[in-house]
């Protein structure tokens, strides 16, 4: 069976005779089983770079990052100290957690990933900035009655989270929370559950409905959070409508909904656990992801939304394009399958970097590094979509550098990567494993504790790969 071991198109279909060189930015990686196997064939050689100037050049380099969820959040604190000129491209198809409840009752696009990224970029330099961040990052209790009680305390302005928020900020934020509450009450036929709800998501939803614009809601959130103007958070699709992600498996099965694809919760309200150990395996590997109508259940309901024009503009001008770590098919690929994305990326002569995950998940069980490359290539080429929309670019038109974690679970099959035209393989320490583990536990209420611990652990390694990128 094609989907059993070989994976998508390019995985083991080309001759495996071209050597691969790797720049090693860590100490010896012989303890990594996958790396050791490659090393025994002399595919890697050690090479260290010296940097005499620790400060970035001016003007700051411009990066564009395709990511989603919270997997990439672990490196943002350090990245924004190196350059503020980063465009974060995020999908709007997440339908899990409190986002699912907002979409169910009020409709509209999912904003959970956008809210999470905005919070990580937000200012923390003053007492008030930190208070605003804590307020918008707060999650309500899991118990529905306790969550509802605490929500009323927040929306009425009595909660302790308002303590260090000045009157102008308080009135601005509270106005949109009140507006969100009024929209809930206007839909009395739908009982809204506040369990584990994100205050930032509620603020976002209130602003989006008030302005009837996702872009306006993001603009407001960025200003309230005091994010540097050079840092952009862009939805890959600028819409005020609900979007549903679907996937087609190699055995023909169609799965509807991002949450059902990556970490189904069987319709219950529970903390999401994204690790492969926590959910049953898919019956077959994923062939492709696509967008479908809100009520659609099969391929006949596929729709083709337009990409955000601002994303295309940034793609044409950045110094480096990064495919971040995270859920490959539900966080990265939804931004890649849109018309225009593959065309521009393939035409750019800039650095194009894939940051390989440190662990497997339900979507990538059994994948090697070249399978990740193939999946991204197929998504950008729209290989299995409408025949008239397909491209035929080679993998190295989209990716020319691979960053891999030391001791990661994903085998680095260097011969297959070489056959794909990818020779620049950089091994770093456990940064990506740590970042991805944060993604796995991202739904716990004290997510920031894990993020802060992550930052302390991998600060130095972040500098290493950022310098390599730019």
CSV table of C-alpha atoms in Angstrom, one decimal:
chain,number,residue,atom,x,y,z
A,1,UNK,CA,0.0,0.0,0.0
A,2,UNK,CA,1.3,3.4,-0.9
A,3,UNK,CA,0.4,4.9,2.4
A,4,UNK,CA,1.8,2.2,4.6
A,5,UNK,CA,5.5,3.1,4.6
A,6,UNK,CA,6.5,5.2,1.7
A,7,UNK,CA,4.3,8.2,2.5
A,8,UNK,CA,3.5,10.9,0.0
A,9,UNK,CA,5.0,11.4,-3.4
A,10,UNK,CA,8.7,12.0,-3.0
A,11,UNK,CA,9.5,9.9,0.0
A,12,UNK,CA,11.6,7.1,-1.5
A,13,UNK,CA,11.0,7.5,-5.2
A,14,UNK,CA,14.2,9.2,-6.4
A,15,UNK,CA,17.8,7.8,-6.6
A,16,UNK,CA,19.7,8.0,-3.3
A,17,UNK,CA,23.2,8.8,-4.4
A,18,UNK,CA,23.8,12.5,-3.6
A,19,UNK,CA,25.8,13.2,-0.4
A,20,UNK,CA,24.5,15.5,2.2
A,21,UNK,CA,26.6,17.9,4.3
A,22,UNK,CA,25.4,19.2,7.6
A,23,UNK,CA,26.5,22.1,9.7
A,24,UNK,CA,26.5,21.0,13.3
A,25,UNK,CA,25.6,23.9,15.7
A,26,UNK,CA,25.6,21.6,18.8
A,27,UNK,CA,28.0,19.3,20.5
A,28,UNK,CA,28.4,15.7,19.3
A,29,UNK,CA,25.1,14.2,18.4
A,30,UNK,CA,26.2,10.6,18.4
A,31,UNK,CA,23.5,9.8,21.1
A,32,UNK,CA,20.8,10.4,18.5
A,33,UNK,CA,20.0,7.1,16.9
A,34,UNK,CA,18.9,8.5,13.6
A,35,UNK,CA,21.8,10.9,13.4
A,36,UNK,CA,24.3,8.2,14.4
A,37,UNK,CA,23.1,6.0,11.5
A,38,UNK,CA,23.7,8.8,9.1
A,39,UNK,CA,27.1,9.6,10.7
A,40,UNK,CA,28.3,6.1,10.2
A,41,UNK,CA,27.9,6.6,6.5
A,42,UNK,CA,30.0,9.8,6.7
A,43,UNK,CA,27.1,11.9,5.5
A,44,UNK,CA,27.6,14.6,8.2
A,45,UNK,CA,30.7,16.5,9.1
A,46,UNK,CA,31.3,18.8,12.0
A,47,UNK,CA,31.5,22.5,11.2
A,48,UNK,CA,31.3,25.4,13.6
A,49,UNK,CA,30.6,29.0,12.9
A,50,UNK,CA,32.1,31.9,14.7
A,51,UNK,CA,30.2,35.1,15.3
A,52,UNK,CA,32.2,38.2,16.2
A,53,UNK,CA,29.2,40.5,16.4
A,54,UNK,CA,26.4,39.4,18.7
A,55,UNK,CA,24.2,42.3,17.6
A,56,UNK,CA,22.0,41.9,14.5
A,57,UNK,CA,22.8,44.1,11.5
A,58,UNK,CA,20.6,47.1,10.5
A,59,UNK,CA,18.1,47.1,9.1
A,60,UNK,CA,16.8,44.1,11.0
A,61,UNK,CA,16.2,40.9,8.8
A,62,UNK,CA,12.6,40.2,7.8
A,63,UNK,CA,11.2,36.8,8.4
A,64,UNK,CA,7.9,35.2,7.6
A,65,UNK,CA,6.8,32.2,9.7
A,66,UNK,CA,4.1,29.7,8.8
A,67,UNK,CA,3.0,28.2,12.1
A,68,UNK,CA,0.0,27.5,14.3
A,69,UNK,CA,-1.0,26.5,17.7
A,70,UNK,CA,1.6,27.2,20.4
A,71,UNK,CA,4.5,25.1,19.2
A,72,UNK,CA,6.4,28.0,17.8
A,73,UNK,CA,5.6,30.2,20.8
A,74,UNK,CA,8.5,28.8,22.7
A,75,UNK,CA,11.1,30.7,20.6
A,76,UNK,CA,9.2,34.0,20.2
A,77,UNK,CA,10.5,35.7,23.3
A,78,UNK,CA,14.1,35.3,22.0
A,79,UNK,CA,13.2,35.9,18.4
A,80,UNK,CA,11.6,39.3,19.1
A,81,UNK,CA,14.8,40.4,20.9
A,82,UNK,CA,16.7,39.7,17.7
A,83,UNK,CA,14.3,41.1,15.1
A,84,UNK,CA,10.9,42.6,15.3
A,85,UNK,CA,10.4,42.3,11.5
A,86,UNK,CA,8.5,39.0,11.6
A,87,UNK,CA,5.2,38.2,9.9
A,88,UNK,CA,3.5,35.3,11.7
A,89,UNK,CA,1.1,33.6,9.3
A,90,UNK,CA,-1.6,31.6,11.2
A,91,UNK,CA,-4.6,29.5,10.1
A,92,UNK,CA,-8.1,30.3,11.2
A,93,UNK,CA,-9.5,26.8,11.1
A,94,UNK,CA,-8.9,25.5,14.6
A,95,UNK,CA,-12.2,24.2,16.1
A,96,UNK,CA,-11.1,22.9,19.4
A,97,UNK,CA,-11.3,24.1,23.0
A,98,UNK,CA,-13.1,27.4,23.8
A,99,UNK,CA,-12.7,28.4,20.1
A,100,UNK,CA,-15.1,25.6,19.2
A,101,UNK,CA,-17.8,26.9,21.5
A,102,UNK,CA,-17.5,30.5,20.1
A,103,UNK,CA,-17.7,29.2,16.6
A,104,UNK,CA,-20.6,27.0,17.4
A,105,UNK,CA,-22.7,29.8,19.0
A,106,UNK,CA,-21.5,32.9,17.2
A,107,UNK,CA,-19.9,31.6,14.0
A,108,UNK,CA,-17.0,33.2,12.4
A,109,UNK,CA,-13.4,32.1,12.0
A,110,UNK,CA,-11.4,30.5,14.7
A,111,UNK,CA,-9.0,33.0,16.5
A,112,UNK,CA,-7.4,30.8,19.2
A,113,UNK,CA,-4.1,30.5,17.4
A,114,UNK,CA,-4.0,34.2,16.6
A,115,UNK,CA,-4.8,35.1,20.2
A,116,UNK,CA,-2.0,32.8,21.5
A,117,UNK,CA,0.6,34.3,19.2
A,118,UNK,CA,-0.5,37.9,20.0
A,119,UNK,CA,-0.1,37.2,23.7
A,120,UNK,CA,3.4,35.8,23.2
A,121,UNK,CA,4.4,39.0,21.3
A,122,UNK,CA,2.8,41.3,23.8
A,123,UNK,CA,4.7,43.8,26.0
A,124,UNK,CA,5.6,42.8,29.5
A,125,UNK,CA,7.9,45.7,30.5
A,126,UNK,CA,5.5,47.4,32.9
A,127,UNK,CA,3.1,46.4,35.6
A,128,UNK,CA,0.1,47.4,33.5
A,129,UNK,CA,1.4,45.6,30.4
A,130,UNK,CA,1.8,42.5,32.4
A,131,UNK,CA,-1.6,42.9,33.9
A,132,UNK,CA,-3.3,43.2,30.5
A,133,UNK,CA,-1.3,40.2,29.3
A,134,UNK,CA,-2.5,38.1,32.3
A,135,UNK,CA,-6.1,39.2,31.8
A,136,UNK,CA,-6.2,38.3,28.1
A,137,UNK,CA,-4.3,35.1,28.7
A,138,UNK,CA,-6.5,33.9,31.5
A,139,UNK,CA,-8.6,30.8,31.2
A,140,UNK,CA,-11.7,30.1,33.2
A,141,UNK,CA,-12.1,26.9,35.3
A,142,UNK,CA,-13.1,23.6,33.8
A,143,UNK,CA,-16.2,23.3,36.0
A,144,UNK,CA,-19.0,25.0,34.0
A,145,UNK,CA,-20.7,26.7,37.0
A,146,UNK,CA,-17.4,28.0,38.4
A,147,UNK,CA,-16.4,29.2,35.0
A,148,UNK,CA,-19.7,31.1,34.5
A,149,UNK,CA,-19.4,32.7,37.9
A,150,UNK,CA,-15.8,33.9,37.3
A,151,UNK,CA,-16.8,35.2,33.9
A,152,UNK,CA,-19.5,37.4,35.4
A,153,UNK,CA,-16.9,38.7,37.9
A,154,UNK,CA,-14.6,39.6,35.0
A,155,UNK,CA,-17.2,41.1,32.7
A,156,UNK,CA,-18.6,43.2,35.6
A,157,UNK,CA,-15.1,44.5,36.4
A,158,UNK,CA,-14.9,43.0,40.0
A,159,UNK,CA,-12.3,40.4,39.3
A,160,UNK,CA,-8.7,40.8,40.8
A,161,UNK,CA,-7.3,40.5,37.3
A,162,UNK,CA,-8.3,44.2,36.7
A,163,UNK,CA,-6.2,45.4,39.7
A,164,UNK,CA,-3.3,46.9,37.7
A,165,UNK,CA,-5.2,47.8,34.6
A,166,UNK,CA,-5.7,51.6,34.2
A,167,UNK,CA,-9.2,53.1,33.5
A,168,UNK,CA,-8.6,53.7,29.7
A,169,UNK,CA,-7.5,50.1,29.2
A,170,UNK,CA,-10.1,48.7,31.5
A,171,UNK,CA,-12.9,50.5,29.7
A,172,UNK,CA,-11.7,49.5,26.3
A,173,UNK,CA,-11.2,45.8,27.0
A,174,UNK,CA,-14.3,45.5,29.1
A,175,UNK,CA,-16.5,47.2,26.4
A,176,UNK,CA,-15.7,44.3,24.0
A,177,UNK,CA,-16.2,41.7,26.7
A,178,UNK,CA,-19.6,43.2,27.5
A,179,UNK,CA,-20.4,43.2,23.7
A,180,UNK,CA,-19.4,39.6,23.5
A,181,UNK,CA,-21.7,38.8,26.4
A,182,UNK,CA,-24.6,40.6,24.7
A,183,UNK,CA,-24.1,38.6,21.6
A,184,UNK,CA,-24.3,35.4,23.7
A,185,UNK,CA,-27.5,36.6,25.3
A,186,UNK,CA,-29.0,37.5,21.9
A,187,UNK,CA,-28.7,33.8,21.0
A,188,UNK,CA,-30.7,32.5,23.9
A,189,UNK,CA,-31.6,29.3,22.0
A,190,UNK,CA,-27.9,28.3,22.2
A,191,UNK,CA,-26.6,27.7,25.7
A,192,UNK,CA,-23.0,28.9,25.8
A,193,UNK,CA,-20.5,27.0,28.0
A,194,UNK,CA,-17.7,29.0,29.5
A,195,UNK,CA,-15.8,26.0,30.7
A,196,UNK,CA,-12.0,26.5,30.2
A,197,UNK,CA,-12.8,29.6,28.2
A,198,UNK,CA,-10.1,32.1,27.2
A,199,UNK,CA,-10.7,35.7,28.0
A,200,UNK,CA,-8.6,36.7,25.1
A,201,UNK,CA,-10.7,34.6,22.7
A,202,UNK,CA,-13.9,36.3,24.1
A,203,UNK,CA,-12.3,39.7,23.6
A,204,UNK,CA,-11.3,38.8,20.1
A,205,UNK,CA,-14.8,37.5,19.2
A,206,UNK,CA,-16.4,40.6,20.6
A,207,UNK,CA,-14.2,42.9,18.6
A,208,UNK,CA,-14.6,40.9,15.4
A,209,UNK,CA,-18.4,40.9,15.6
A,210,UNK,CA,-18.5,44.6,16.5
A,211,UNK,CA,-16.2,45.7,13.6
A,212,UNK,CA,-17.4,42.9,11.3
A,213,UNK,CA,-13.8,42.4,10.4
A,214,UNK,CA,-11.2,39.9,11.6
A,215,UNK,CA,-8.4,42.3,10.5
A,216,UNK,CA,-9.8,45.1,12.6
A,217,UNK,CA,-10.1,42.8,15.6
A,218,UNK,CA,-6.4,41.8,15.2
A,219,UNK,CA,-5.4,45.4,14.9
A,220,UNK,CA,-7.2,46.2,18.1
A,221,UNK,CA,-5.6,43.3,20.0
A,222,UNK,CA,-2.1,44.2,18.8
A,223,UNK,CA,-2.6,47.8,20.0
A,224,UNK,CA,-4.1,46.8,23.3
A,225,UNK,CA,-1.2,44.3,23.8
A,226,UNK,CA,1.4,46.9,22.7
A,227,UNK,CA,3.0,44.7,20.1
A,228,UNK,CA,5.8,46.3,18.1
A,229,UNK,CA,4.4,47.7,14.8
A,230,UNK,CA,7.0,45.8,12.8
A,231,UNK,CA,5.7,42.5,14.1
A,232,UNK,CA,2.7,41.3,12.2
A,233,UNK,CA,0.2,38.6,13.0
A,234,UNK,CA,-1.7,37.8,9.8
A,235,UNK,CA,-4.5,35.3,9.3
A,236,UNK,CA,-3.7,33.4,6.2
A,237,UNK,CA,-7.3,34.0,5.1
A,238,UNK,CA,-8.9,37.3,6.0
A,239,UNK,CA,-12.5,36.4,6.5
A,240,UNK,CA,-15.5,37.0,8.8
A,241,UNK,CA,-16.9,33.6,8.0
A,242,UNK,CA,-16.5,30.2,9.5
A,243,UNK,CA,-13.9,28.0,7.9
A,244,UNK,CA,-13.8,24.2,8.2
A,245,UNK,CA,-10.7,22.1,7.6
A,246,UNK,CA,-11.1,18.7,6.1
A,247,UNK,CA,-8.6,16.0,5.3
A,248,UNK,CA,-8.5,13.1,2.9
A,249,UNK,CA,-6.7,9.9,3.9
A,250,UNK,CA,-4.9,7.5,1.5
A,251,UNK,CA,-7.6,4.9,2.1
A,252,UNK,CA,-10.3,7.4,0.9
A,253,UNK,CA,-11.6,8.4,4.4
A,254,UNK,CA,-12.7,12.0,4.8
A,255,UNK,CA,-12.4,13.6,8.2
A,256,UNK,CA,-14.1,16.9,8.9
A,257,UNK,CA,-12.8,19.4,11.4
A,258,UNK,CA,-9.2,20.2,12.5
A,259,UNK,CA,-9.8,18.9,16.0
A,260,UNK,CA,-11.1,15.6,14.7
A,261,UNK,CA,-8.0,15.2,12.5
A,262,UNK,CA,-5.3,16.0,15.0
A,263,UNK,CA,-6.7,15.3,18.5
A,264,UNK,CA,-10.4,14.3,18.7
A,265,UNK,CA,-12.1,14.8,22.0
A,266,UNK,CA,-15.3,12.9,21.2
A,267,UNK,CA,-17.4,16.0,21.7
A,268,UNK,CA,-16.4,16.3,25.4
A,269,UNK,CA,-15.0,19.4,27.1
A,270,UNK,CA,-11.6,18.4,28.2
A,271,UNK,CA,-8.0,19.5,28.1
A,272,UNK,CA,-6.5,18.7,24.7
A,273,UNK,CA,-3.6,16.3,24.7
A,274,UNK,CA,-1.9,16.4,21.3
A,275,UNK,CA,0.7,13.7,21.8
A,276,UNK,CA,0.4,10.5,19.7
A,277,UNK,CA,0.2,8.5,22.9
A,278,UNK,CA,-3.1,10.2,23.9
A,279,UNK,CA,-5.2,9.5,20.8
A,280,UNK,CA,-5.9,6.5,18.6
A,281,UNK,CA,-4.0,6.3,15.3
A,282,UNK,CA,-5.5,7.3,12.1
A,283,UNK,CA,-6.8,4.4,9.9
A,284,UNK,CA,-4.5,5.6,7.1
A,285,UNK,CA,-1.9,8.3,6.5
A,286,UNK,CA,-3.1,11.8,5.5
A,287,UNK,CA,-3.1,12.4,1.8
A,288,UNK,CA,-4.0,16.1,1.9
A,289,UNK,CA,-5.9,18.8,3.8
A,290,UNK,CA,-8.4,21.1,2.2
A,291,UNK,CA,-11.2,23.5,3.1
A,292,UNK,CA,-14.8,22.5,3.0
A,293,UNK,CA,-18.2,24.2,3.5
A,294,UNK,CA,-19.4,24.4,7.1
A,295,UNK,CA,-22.0,21.7,6.6
A,296,UNK,CA,-19.9,19.6,4.1
A,297,UNK,CA,-19.0,16.0,4.7
A,298,UNK,CA,-17.3,14.9,1.5
A,299,UNK,CA,-15.1,16.0,-1.4
A,300,UNK,CA,-18.1,17.5,-3.2
A,301,UNK,CA,-18.2,20.2,-0.5
A,302,UNK,CA,-14.6,21.4,-1.1
A,303,UNK,CA,-14.3,25.2,-1.2
A,304,UNK,CA,-11.4,27.5,-2.3
A,305,UNK,CA,-11.0,30.6,-0.1
A,306,UNK,CA,-8.7,33.3,-1.2
A,307,UNK,CA,-5.4,33.9,0.6
A,308,UNK,CA,-4.9,37.2,2.5
A,309,UNK,CA,-3.3,39.6,0.1
A,310,UNK,CA,-1.0,40.9,2.9
A,311,UNK,CA,0.5,37.4,3.2
A,312,UNK,CA,1.4,37.4,-0.5
A,313,UNK,CA,2.9,40.9,-0.2
A,314,UNK,CA,5.2,39.8,2.7
A,315,UNK,CA,6.2,36.6,0.9
A,316,UNK,CA,7.5,38.7,-1.9
A,317,UNK,CA,9.8,40.8,0.3
A,318,UNK,CA,11.1,38.8,3.3
A,319,UNK,CA,14.7,37.6,3.7
A,320,UNK,CA,13.7,34.2,5.1
A,321,UNK,CA,10.7,31.9,5.0
A,322,UNK,CA,10.3,29.5,7.9
A,323,UNK,CA,8.0,26.5,8.2
A,324,UNK,CA,7.7,26.3,12.0
A,325,UNK,CA,7.4,23.2,14.2
A,326,UNK,CA,3.9,22.0,15.1
A,327,UNK,CA,1.1,19.9,13.8
A,328,UNK,CA,2.2,19.4,10.1
A,329,UNK,CA,-1.2,18.9,8.4
A,330,UNK,CA,-3.5,21.0,10.7
A,331,UNK,CA,-1.2,23.9,11.6
A,332,UNK,CA,1.2,24.3,8.7
A,333,UNK,CA,-0.4,22.9,5.6
A,334,UNK,CA,-3.7,24.9,5.9
A,335,UNK,CA,-1.7,28.0,5.1
A,336,UNK,CA,0.2,26.4,2.2
A,337,UNK,CA,-2.6,24.9,0.1
A,338,UNK,CA,-4.1,28.3,-0.9
A,339,UNK,CA,-3.7,29.6,-4.5
A,340,UNK,CA,-0.7,31.9,-4.8
A,341,UNK,CA,1.4,30.6,-1.9
A,342,UNK,CA,3.3,28.0,-3.8
A,343,UNK,CA,3.8,30.2,-6.8
A,344,UNK,CA,5.6,32.9,-4.8
A,345,UNK,CA,7.6,30.7,-2.5
A,346,UNK,CA,9.0,28.7,-5.4
A,347,UNK,CA,10.1,31.9,-7.2
A,348,UNK,CA,12.0,33.4,-4.3
A,349,UNK,CA,15.8,32.9,-4.0
A,350,UNK,CA,15.8,33.5,-0.2
A,351,UNK,CA,16.5,31.1,2.6
A,352,UNK,CA,13.6,28.6,3.1
A,353,UNK,CA,13.8,26.7,6.3
A,354,UNK,CA,11.9,23.7,7.7
A,355,UNK,CA,12.1,23.3,11.5
A,356,UNK,CA,11.6,19.6,12.0
A,357,UNK,CA,9.5,18.5,14.9
A,358,UNK,CA,11.2,16.7,17.8
A,359,UNK,CA,8.4,14.2,18.4
A,360,UNK,CA,5.8,12.4,16.4
A,361,UNK,CA,2.1,13.0,16.7
A,362,UNK,CA,-1.1,11.4,15.3
A,363,UNK,CA,-0.7,13.2,12.0
A,364,UNK,CA,2.9,12.1,11.3
A,365,UNK,CA,3.2,8.7,12.9
A,366,UNK,CA,5.9,6.8,11.0
A,367,UNK,CA,7.2,9.9,9.1
A,368,UNK,CA,10.9,10.5,8.4
A,369,UNK,CA,12.3,14.0,7.7
A,370,UNK,CA,11.9,13.5,3.9
A,371,UNK,CA,8.2,12.7,4.4
A,372,UNK,CA,7.7,16.1,6.1
A,373,UNK,CA,9.4,17.7,3.1
A,374,UNK,CA,7.1,15.8,0.8
A,375,UNK,CA,4.0,16.7,2.6
A,376,UNK,CA,4.9,20.4,2.4
A,377,UNK,CA,5.8,20.1,-1.2
A,378,UNK,CA,2.5,18.4,-2.0
A,379,UNK,CA,0.6,21.0,-0.1
A,380,UNK,CA,2.3,23.9,-1.9
A,381,UNK,CA,2.0,22.1,-5.3
A,382,UNK,CA,-1.6,21.3,-4.5
A,383,UNK,CA,-0.7,17.9,-5.9
A,384,UNK,CA,-4.0,16.1,-5.0
A,385,UNK,CA,-6.4,19.0,-5.5
A,386,UNK,CA,-8.1,20.4,-8.5
A,387,UNK,CA,-6.1,19.5,-11.6
A,388,UNK,CA,-6.2,23.0,-12.9
A,389,UNK,CA,-4.6,24.4,-9.8
A,390,UNK,CA,-1.6,22.0,-9.5
A,391,UNK,CA,2.0,23.0,-9.7
A,392,UNK,CA,5.0,20.7,-10.4
A,393,UNK,CA,7.8,22.3,-8.5
A,394,UNK,CA,10.5,20.2,-6.9
A,395,UNK,CA,11.0,20.1,-3.1
A,396,UNK,CA,14.1,22.2,-3.1
A,397,UNK,CA,12.1,25.0,-4.7
A,398,UNK,CA,10.3,25.3,-1.4
A,399,UNK,CA,12.8,24.2,1.2
A,400,UNK,CA,16.6,24.6,1.1
A,401,UNK,CA,17.5,24.2,4.8
A,402,UNK,CA,16.4,21.7,7.4
A,403,UNK,CA,16.8,22.4,11.1
A,404,UNK,CA,16.6,19.2,13.1
A,405,UNK,CA,16.7,18.6,16.9
A,406,UNK,CA,19.3,16.4,18.5
A,407,UNK,CA,17.8,13.2,19.8
A,408,UNK,CA,14.6,13.8,18.0
A,409,UNK,CA,12.1,11.1,17.2
A,410,UNK,CA,11.9,11.8,13.5
A,411,UNK,CA,14.5,9.9,11.5
A,412,UNK,CA,16.7,12.1,9.3
A,413,UNK,CA,16.9,10.1,6.1
A,414,UNK,CA,19.7,12.0,4.5
A,415,UNK,CA,19.8,10.0,1.2
A,416,UNK,CA,16.1,10.8,0.6
A,417,UNK,CA,16.7,14.4,1.5
A,418,UNK,CA,19.6,14.5,-1.0
A,419,UNK,CA,17.3,13.1,-3.7
A,420,UNK,CA,14.9,15.9,-2.9
A,421,UNK,CA,17.7,18.4,-3.4
A,422,UNK,CA,18.1,19.3,0.2
A,423,UNK,CA,21.7,19.3,1.4
A,424,UNK,CA,21.8,21.9,4.2
A,425,UNK,CA,20.9,19.9,7.3
A,426,UNK,CA,21.6,21.7,10.6
A,427,UNK,CA,21.5,19.8,13.9
A,428,UNK,CA,20.7,21.8,17.0
A,429,UNK,CA,20.2,20.7,20.6
A,430,UNK,CA,16.8,19.8,22.1
A,431,UNK,CA,15.2,23.2,21.5
A,432,UNK,CA,12.6,21.8,19.1
A,433,UNK,CA,11.7,18.8,21.2
A,434,UNK,CA,11.1,21.2,24.1
A,435,UNK,CA,9.0,23.5,22.0
A,436,UNK,CA,6.9,20.7,20.7
A,437,UNK,CA,6.3,19.3,24.1
A,438,UNK,CA,5.0,22.7,25.1
A,439,UNK,CA,2.5,22.4,22.2
A,440,UNK,CA,1.4,19.0,23.5
A,441,UNK,CA,0.6,20.4,26.9
A,442,UNK,CA,-0.5,23.8,25.7
A,443,UNK,CA,-4.1,23.5,26.9
A,444,UNK,CA,-3.3,23.4,30.5
A,445,UNK,CA,-4.4,26.4,32.5
A,446,UNK,CA,-0.8,27.5,33.5
A,447,UNK,CA,0.6,27.3,30.0
A,448,UNK,CA,2.8,30.4,30.6
A,449,UNK,CA,4.7,28.6,33.3
A,450,UNK,CA,5.8,26.0,30.8
A,451,UNK,CA,6.6,28.6,28.2
A,452,UNK,CA,8.7,30.6,30.6
A,453,UNK,CA,10.6,27.5,31.7
A,454,UNK,CA,11.2,26.6,28.1
A,455,UNK,CA,12.6,30.1,27.4
A,456,UNK,CA,15.1,29.8,30.3
A,457,UNK,CA,16.3,26.4,29.1
A,458,UNK,CA,16.8,27.1,25.4
A,459,UNK,CA,17.7,30.8,25.2
A,460,UNK,CA,21.2,30.1,24.0
A,461,UNK,CA,20.1,27.6,21.3
A,462,UNK,CA,17.6,30.0,19.9
A,463,UNK,CA,20.4,32.4,19.2
A,464,UNK,CA,22.2,29.7,17.3
A,465,UNK,CA,19.5,28.9,14.8
A,466,UNK,CA,18.4,32.6,14.4
A,467,UNK,CA,21.9,33.5,13.4
A,468,UNK,CA,21.9,30.6,11.0
A,469,UNK,CA,18.7,31.8,9.4
A,470,UNK,CA,19.7,35.4,9.0
